[in-house]
């Protein structure tokens, strides 16, 4: 499934290879693979686009991005409450609800998870550059606010 985070690194690697034309070069080397690879490339590209949509909340203007962060933080908090009741280990970063910790976590997520996916995509589709720019701006706001509150 394209939204499964266990395939995230693979998606980033494939997109980077696609942007640098490694995927295309491999296909062109063997004419027998050409038609078969076209469908595989289309499918993989569609999966990457769906994955990007799943991780797109922080590419929107600040007002929308921070609302998504707040909703996800609330969801994580509710999850930790249920895990505690069921005696399941709770991830510390999910349990902390203060704004400083949340925003530092969000900065990490945006910088190390979302941005590496969006950078090759913006190189492939220049129309997405504005979204990448907004993502970087939001990331800077998260860490700036977190550091002020600390």
XYZ file of N, CA and C in Angstrom:
450
model
N 0.842 -1.184 0.000
C 0.000 0.000 0.000
C 0.890 1.251 0.000
N 0.541 2.208 -0.820
C 1.387 3.384 -1.032
C 1.516 4.281 0.200
N 0.589 4.183 1.139
C 0.661 5.034 2.335
C 1.380 4.358 3.498
N 1.824 3.144 3.308
C 2.524 2.385 4.349
C 3.932 2.955 4.544
N 4.192 3.466 5.742
C 5.485 4.101 6.014
C 6.656 3.120 5.967
N 6.387 1.824 6.012
C 7.496 0.861 5.922
C 8.149 0.893 4.534
N 7.476 1.495 3.564
C 8.020 1.617 2.198
C 8.553 3.022 1.911
N 8.604 3.874 2.938
C 8.995 5.267 2.759
C 10.413 5.418 2.186
N 11.382 4.760 2.770
C 12.766 4.868 2.293
C 12.891 4.374 0.857
N 12.177 3.318 0.552
C 12.177 2.777 -0.810
C 11.621 3.815 -1.798
N 10.546 4.489 -1.408
C 9.938 5.509 -2.269
C 10.910 6.659 -2.510
N 11.595 7.092 -1.451
C 12.573 8.179 -1.593
C 13.702 7.747 -2.539
N 14.224 6.560 -2.315
C 15.311 6.053 -3.163
C 14.891 5.930 -4.614
N 13.694 5.393 -4.841
C 13.210 5.222 -6.211
C 13.018 6.576 -6.884
N 12.409 7.532 -6.180
C 12.204 8.863 -6.752
C 13.532 9.531 -7.082
N 14.503 9.418 -6.182
C 15.824 9.987 -6.456
C 16.460 9.338 -7.687
N 16.355 8.023 -7.790
C 16.876 7.322 -8.968
C 16.143 7.758 -10.231
N 14.844 7.924 -10.120
C 14.046 8.336 -11.277
C 14.465 9.729 -11.733
N 14.634 10.638 -10.785
C 15.021 12.013 -11.104
C 16.399 12.048 -11.757
N 17.310 11.218 -11.272
C 18.653 11.196 -11.853
C 18.719 10.289 -13.077
N 17.576 9.798 -13.509
C 17.393 9.010 -14.730
C 17.980 7.604 -14.666
N 18.343 7.142 -13.487
C 18.844 5.775 -13.376
C 17.766 4.769 -13.764
N 16.538 5.014 -13.370
C 15.431 4.113 -13.701
C 15.230 4.079 -15.211
N 15.251 5.233 -15.823
C 15.042 5.326 -17.273
C 16.202 4.672 -18.018
N 17.436 4.948 -17.595
C 18.616 4.365 -18.247
C 18.583 2.842 -18.219
N 18.206 2.261 -17.075
C 18.132 0.807 -16.952
C 17.111 0.238 -17.930
N 16.000 0.926 -18.100
C 14.935 0.468 -18.990
C 15.398 0.508 -20.443
N 16.079 1.550 -20.835
C 16.493 1.718 -22.221
C 17.614 0.769 -22.632
N 18.368 0.256 -21.672
C 19.470 -0.657 -21.981
C 18.975 -1.970 -22.565
N 17.840 -2.422 -22.140
C 17.308 -3.710 -22.584
C 15.934 -3.495 -23.222
N 15.868 -3.520 -24.559
C 14.592 -3.263 -25.244
C 13.470 -4.234 -24.851
N 13.833 -5.449 -24.445
C 12.817 -6.424 -24.039
C 12.089 -5.970 -22.769
N 12.812 -5.243 -21.926
C 12.226 -4.773 -20.674
C 11.378 -3.516 -20.860
N 11.561 -2.842 -21.977
C 10.982 -1.521 -22.173
C 9.477 -1.460 -21.870
N 8.661 -2.279 -22.522
C 7.204 -2.225 -22.312
C 6.809 -2.669 -20.918
N 7.465 -3.733 -20.436
C 7.177 -4.225 -19.100
C 7.544 -3.166 -18.060
N 8.668 -2.522 -18.253
C 9.138 -1.518 -17.301
C 8.261 -0.270 -17.318
N 7.712 0.087 -18.475
C 6.853 1.270 -18.544
C 5.708 1.175 -17.551
N 5.048 0.026 -17.520
C 3.932 -0.168 -16.587
C 4.414 -0.152 -15.143
N 5.566 -0.755 -14.903
C 6.133 -0.760 -13.554
C 6.482 0.670 -13.111
N 7.057 1.444 -14.010
C 7.415 2.827 -13.704
C 6.165 3.647 -13.417
N 5.144 3.494 -14.251
C 3.885 4.221 -14.018
C 3.301 3.877 -12.656
N 3.283 2.589 -12.349
C 2.723 2.136 -11.074
C 3.521 2.709 -9.900
N 4.826 2.647 -9.991
C 5.683 3.141 -8.908
C 5.523 4.654 -8.743
N 5.438 5.364 -9.860
C 5.250 6.809 -9.805
C 3.913 7.152 -9.151
N 2.871 6.415 -9.500
C 1.556 6.633 -8.873
C 1.617 6.358 -7.373
N 2.310 5.302 -6.972
C 2.457 4.995 -5.555
C 3.169 6.129 -4.823
N 4.206 6.677 -5.437
C 4.938 7.790 -4.822
C 4.045 9.020 -4.689
N 3.229 9.281 -5.694
C 2.320 10.432 -5.651
C 1.290 10.260 -4.536
N 0.751 9.066 -4.386
C -0.202 8.799 -3.296
C 0.495 8.975 -1.946
N 1.701 8.474 -1.826
C 2.467 8.601 -0.579
C 2.720 10.079 -0.258
N 3.051 10.841 -1.279
C 3.259 12.271 -1.077
C 1.972 12.955 -0.623
N 0.854 12.551 -1.187
C -0.427 13.106 -0.753
C -0.682 12.811 0.718
N -0.326 11.602 1.128
C -0.496 11.209 2.526
C 0.366 12.059 3.461
N 1.509 12.498 2.968
C 2.431 13.297 3.783
C 2.438 14.767 3.353
N 1.344 15.242 2.826
C 1.322 16.598 2.259
C 0.880 17.690 3.225
N 0.383 17.353 4.387
C -0.196 18.364 5.283
C 0.757 19.516 5.578
N 2.035 19.228 5.682
C 2.996 20.277 6.027
C 3.456 21.092 4.816
N 2.903 20.791 3.636
C 3.210 21.581 2.441
C 2.173 22.682 2.226
N 1.202 22.738 3.107
C 0.154 23.762 3.017
C 0.560 24.987 3.831
N -0.138 26.101 3.636
C 0.181 27.302 4.418
C 0.166 27.010 5.921
N 0.932 27.797 6.664
C 1.146 27.605 8.098
C -0.145 27.355 8.864
N -1.167 28.137 8.618
C -2.435 28.009 9.337
C -2.984 26.581 9.223
N -2.902 25.996 8.054
C -3.408 24.640 7.824
C -2.431 23.603 8.378
N -1.153 23.809 8.141
C -0.125 22.858 8.597
C -0.148 22.695 10.115
N -0.228 23.813 10.832
C -0.210 23.703 12.301
C -1.498 23.085 12.830
N -2.610 23.256 12.118
C -3.857 22.589 12.513
C -3.720 21.075 12.355
N -3.092 20.636 11.262
C -2.852 19.201 11.080
C -1.922 18.673 12.172
N -0.903 19.436 12.532
C -0.003 19.013 13.613
C -0.789 18.848 14.905
N -1.667 19.799 15.209
C -2.462 19.746 16.436
C -3.359 18.499 16.440
N -3.981 18.210 15.303
C -4.866 17.040 15.209
C -4.086 15.734 15.387
N -2.925 15.663 14.782
C -2.111 14.452 14.897
C -1.601 14.290 16.327
N -1.212 15.405 16.965
C -0.763 15.348 18.363
C -1.889 14.832 19.259
N -3.112 15.281 18.996
C -4.269 14.817 19.775
C -4.497 13.323 19.540
N -4.369 12.894 18.289
C -4.522 11.469 17.973
C -3.458 10.635 18.682
N -2.208 11.115 18.678
C -1.136 10.402 19.367
C -1.416 10.309 20.866
N -1.886 11.399 21.453
C -2.196 11.411 22.888
C -3.285 10.384 23.202
N -4.327 10.351 22.382
C -5.405 9.382 22.585
C -4.876 7.957 22.450
N -3.970 7.758 21.513
C -3.379 6.430 21.336
C -2.583 6.026 22.575
N -1.805 6.958 23.141
C -0.999 6.623 24.317
C -1.882 6.304 25.524
N -3.023 6.954 25.634
C -3.963 6.657 26.719
C -4.484 5.228 26.581
N -4.859 4.852 25.368
C -5.340 3.483 25.119
C -4.235 2.463 25.367
N -3.016 2.776 24.915
C -1.897 1.853 25.120
C -1.616 1.653 26.602
N -1.695 2.718 27.364
C -1.467 2.632 28.810
C -2.517 1.723 29.454
N -3.776 1.910 29.064
C -4.858 1.074 29.606
C -4.668 -0.396 29.260
N -4.107 -0.662 28.089
C -3.903 -2.038 27.636
C -2.533 -2.592 28.039
N -1.790 -1.799 28.812
C -0.455 -2.175 29.260
C 0.493 -2.463 28.093
N 0.377 -1.619 27.058
C 1.254 -1.684 25.894
C 2.287 -0.569 26.055
N 3.544 -0.841 25.734
C 4.565 0.216 25.870
C 4.191 1.465 25.050
N 4.396 2.611 25.678
C 4.071 3.895 25.060
C 5.349 4.559 24.583
N 5.329 5.067 23.369
C 6.488 5.814 22.854
C 6.512 7.181 23.535
N 7.644 7.526 24.122
C 7.767 8.792 24.852
C 7.391 9.998 24.003
N 7.871 10.028 22.766
C 7.631 11.199 21.928
C 6.144 11.380 21.617
N 5.370 10.315 21.700
C 3.933 10.425 21.449
C 3.188 10.905 22.689
N 3.744 10.639 23.842
C 3.064 10.962 25.096
C 3.243 12.417 25.512
N 4.310 13.040 25.064
C 4.579 14.426 25.468
C 3.720 15.382 24.648
N 2.932 16.195 25.351
C 1.978 17.057 24.651
C 2.284 18.545 24.761
N 3.392 18.886 25.423
C 3.723 20.306 25.499
C 4.129 20.800 24.105
N 3.851 22.055 23.841
C 4.065 22.631 22.518
C 5.531 22.554 22.079
N 6.444 22.785 22.974
C 7.865 22.746 22.619
C 8.256 21.369 22.091
N 7.911 20.330 22.815
C 8.243 18.968 22.385
C 7.529 18.617 21.093
N 6.247 18.947 21.004
C 5.491 18.657 19.782
C 6.122 19.326 18.571
N 6.479 20.588 18.714
C 7.040 21.320 17.579
C 8.446 20.841 17.226
N 9.219 20.422 18.216
C 10.534 19.844 17.916
C 10.365 18.513 17.184
N 9.397 17.719 17.613
C 9.105 16.463 16.927
C 8.643 16.717 15.492
N 7.809 17.726 15.332
C 7.306 18.050 14.001
C 8.434 18.536 13.092
N 9.328 19.343 13.637
C 10.493 19.805 12.880
C 11.300 18.594 12.394
N 11.556 17.640 13.286
C 12.297 16.437 12.910
C 11.568 15.674 11.811
N 10.275 15.474 11.984
C 9.483 14.726 11.008
C 9.514 15.399 9.637
N 9.288 16.695 9.622
C 9.271 17.430 8.352
C 10.645 17.392 7.687
N 11.691 17.631 8.468
C 13.046 17.720 7.932
C 13.593 16.374 7.478
N 13.342 15.330 8.254
C 13.976 14.034 7.985
C 13.071 12.994 7.325
N 11.782 13.248 7.282
C 10.864 12.275 6.687
C 10.161 12.859 5.457
N 9.530 14.004 5.621
C 8.717 14.564 4.538
C 9.576 15.231 3.454
N 10.491 16.087 3.859
C 11.295 16.833 2.882
C 12.096 15.927 1.941
N 12.719 14.842 2.421
C 13.457 13.975 1.492
C 12.568 13.327 0.414
N 11.284 13.225 0.684
C 10.356 12.704 -0.325
C 9.959 13.799 -1.319
N 9.728 14.985 -0.801
C 9.258 16.082 -1.650
C 10.356 16.692 -2.506
N 11.603 16.641 -2.082
C 12.685 17.249 -2.876
C 12.836 16.613 -4.262
N 12.962 15.295 -4.371
C 13.078 14.743 -5.730
C 11.791 14.924 -6.543
N 10.660 14.931 -5.864
C 9.390 15.126 -6.577
C 9.322 16.526 -7.179
N 9.783 17.519 -6.423
C 9.791 18.890 -6.935
C 10.791 19.032 -8.086
N 11.857 18.262 -8.047
C 12.813 18.277 -9.162
C 12.181 17.673 -10.415
N 11.351 16.673 -10.205
C 10.671 16.001 -11.319
C 9.493 16.829 -11.836
N 8.766 17.436 -10.918
C 7.604 18.256 -11.257
C 7.823 19.665 -10.700
N 8.429 20.557 -11.463
C 8.750 21.904 -10.964
C 7.539 22.668 -10.425
N 6.351 22.302 -10.843
C 5.137 22.959 -10.344
C 4.970 22.760 -8.846
N 5.650 21.763 -8.282
C 5.542 21.455 -6.861
C 6.547 22.222 -6.011
N 7.385 22.994 -6.641
C 8.429 23.731 -5.919
C 7.835 24.653 -4.854
N 6.700 25.254 -5.151
C 6.055 26.140 -4.167
C 5.674 25.370 -2.903
N 5.182 24.154 -3.084
C 4.834 23.313 -1.927
C 6.068 22.976 -1.107
N 7.165 22.656 -1.793
C 8.414 22.349 -1.094
C 8.904 23.573 -0.324
N 8.793 24.725 -0.927
C 9.189 25.967 -0.264
C 8.345 26.210 0.990
N 7.047 25.974 0.886
C 6.149 26.122 2.036
C 6.513 25.117 3.125
N 6.833 23.897 2.728
C 7.265 22.858 3.672
C 8.494 23.323 4.452
N 9.477 23.860 3.755
C 10.700 24.338 4.408
C 10.396 25.509 5.343
N 9.522 26.380 4.915
C 9.138 27.526 5.741
C 8.428 27.057 7.014
N 7.524 26.107 6.874
C 6.813 25.568 8.041
C 7.783 24.881 8.998
N 8.726 24.150 8.462
C 9.730 23.479 9.281
C 10.506 24.504 10.110
N 10.902 25.598 9.465
C 11.634 26.654 10.169
C 10.769 27.285 11.266
N 9.468 27.438 11.015
C 8.569 28.021 12.023
C 8.441 27.100 13.235
N 8.352 25.788 12.992
C 8.239 24.849 14.108
C 9.436 24.967 15.043
N 10.636 24.956 14.481
C 11.815 24.982 15.346
C 11.998 26.362 15.970
N 11.646 27.397 15.256
C 11.749 28.751 15.809
C 10.826 28.907 17.018
N 9.592 28.472 16.897
C 8.633 28.568 18.003
C 9.060 27.651 19.147
N 9.502 26.441 18.841
C 9.931 25.509 19.890
C 11.096 26.084 20.681
N 12.029 26.693 19.984
C 13.194 27.258 20.674
C 12.838 28.469 21.517
N 11.848 29.240 21.099
C 11.391 30.397 21.887
C 10.697 29.944 23.170
N 9.951 28.841 23.077
C 9.185 28.331 24.220
C 10.080 27.593 25.209
N 11.218 27.094 24.722
C 12.101 26.274 25.574
C 12.751 27.089 26.671
